[in-house]
Amino acid sequence: MLQHLYIKNYALFKETHIDFLQGLNILTGETGAGKSLLIGALGLIMGKRADSSFVFLYDEKCIVEGTFGRLPSIIQKQLNAFEEFDLEENGEITIRREIRPNGKSRAFINDTPVSLQLLREVSSLLLDMHGQHDNQVLLSADKQLDLLDEYADCSDELQQYQAQLKIVDSLSQQIAELEEKERAAKGQWEYLKFQVDELDKAGLQANEEDELEQELNLLQHSEEIREALGGAIELLYQVDNSIYNQLSEVIVPLRKVSNVNQNLGESVQGLDEMLEQIKESTFSFQEMLERVETDPERLAFIEERLALYHSLKLKYQVQSGQELVDLYERIATQLTEFDSLEENIQRLRKEFEQAVNLLGKWGQQLESRRLKAQPLLQQTVDMLLAQVGFQKARFMIDIKRNFHENGSLELEGARIKPLSHGINKVYFQIQTNPGVPAGPLSQIASGGEISRVMLAIKAALAEKSSFPVMIFDEIDTGISGEIAKKVGVVMQQLANKFQILSITHLPQIAAKGKAHFFIRKKVEGEKTFSSVSQLDHDARIQVVAQMLSGDEPTASAIKNAEELITVNE
């Protein structure tokens, strides 16, 4: 339960402390005193957006803090699962929201700073707020499906279904991307195939162009090279007065005296090395001479081959033969990838088919839970509708499959499009009177009737829910008299399971509260303040009497109010 609510510097609330009781807590007040502002303050600890315009004094921060205790064991277990904070030893939890004048806000749980997302997750376990706008939400098919699922307690099946739906959607996306690549590939395939065939026919090889250019240069100058090499060999080594022989004659006498002087010995050694170098160079020139031939056919082949390289480089706008080789390998790889696209698409389609089949099984299990819960919820709501004045009303839940000609699921011979919450669409219908056709809530029920239907559904879900606190913000709009009294009875019944905070303008409901809090405003100087106080027995009679007959209640109104309150105490 929400044990204590502290509000400081929020809207018209300068500083307010409220201690709520277990059961039905009624909140009433003067017009414009701040009832809706109180709901706004509660919204802050539920993680709703902070707005600096609600800061009362602009040089101070705004604080809204709620302390929750006497929590059900299931809620305590869920809260203990969070690692970001610890419950107090007594099982209490305090949620605080601070807003600075610059609009920046901070959130705390048991004095530990937490993210706004975590605050929302935690508060969603503690508070369930229902206001006038939620009546319109009830008219949406998505909300109706959520309410049925809550009653059917099919969260596990829904979780499994949604996880499988993500797999199906992912596979569908992958297939779509590959099919798009395949379509683009078909437009390029013939051109790329022509290119790779042309380059393949050319028989391009790495470094071939450079090697051919070197060989061409050699063949084009072969006569000059042979003449130069032959002359060099003769002068260096072959003729009688060759450089080798002349240098040998110089070295012989010098060797005999080389041990006389160290410098002379080193010089002679240098001449010996030179002599050996001449000999080695001559042998090398000889080998080169034997390799250099005049070959017109080879020359013509090389020139033709290099002309092909030149032509292909111009055509494909590259600078070297190696770039042509690299281009060929890239295109060949692309063609290989194109060939594998169809294989990958077929593989993914098989995976998709298996995933869709499993999705269908989870969707049917989810549907089965809904169908099982359907008559029970209808019966319970019918009973509760009778309690709030719909004596002959019938509440009906229409569960249909989402048939679609392009649906990815096929069940019992029909195509079904899977939705985020299953394979079904759910529609709440009501027959308000015998003989009147049933129809959607949006067409049959008035605003006040929708409020009562929502209350009946909330009451039906009470046994399935574990919210410690339920908040009703003027959901009794559009009703009065005996109907209001019956609505109050149902709210009293709900208060046996939950702590209820109800803002109301109806005396029949206000009189049924275990505690009654009054919101009033006053002017001090140039400032208007709102405050909240719990009414004692006499004050409650006076306030309920005013709700019955106006600011100056008559004696009969006071007596009526006393009777209403006393019978409920």
Coordinates of C-alpha atoms in Angstrom, one line a residue, residues 15 59 61 97 107 127 141 145 163 171 286 304 319 340 343 345 353 359 383 428 440-441 460 467 496 526 538:
E15 CA 4.5 21.3 1.2
D59 CA 14.3 29.0 -6.8
K61 CA 13.5 22.1 -6.4
R97 CA 11.3 12.3 -7.9
A107 CA 14.8 9.7 -9.7
L127 CA 0.5 1.5 -8.9
A141 CA -9.0 -3.3 -29.7
L145 CA -6.9 -7.7 -26.0
A163 CA 10.2 -14.0 -29.1
L171 CA 14.3 -14.1 -41.3
Q286 CA 79.2 -15.5 -70.9
E304 CA 51.0 -8.9 -79.4
Q319 CA 46.9 1.6 -64.9
S340 CA 25.3 -18.5 -54.0
E343 CA 21.2 -21.1 -52.4
I345 CA 17.6 -17.6 -50.2
E353 CA 8.9 -21.9 -43.0
L359 CA 5.0 -19.3 -34.5
M383 CA -22.4 -10.3 -12.7
F428 CA -15.6 -6.2 -26.5
P440 CA -19.1 -2.5 -29.9
L441 CA -18.7 -0.5 -26.7
A460 CA -13.2 -8.9 -12.6
F467 CA -1.2 -4.2 -7.9
N496 CA -10.9 -5.5 0.1
E526 CA -0.3 37.1 -3.5
D538 CA -18.0 15.5 11.6

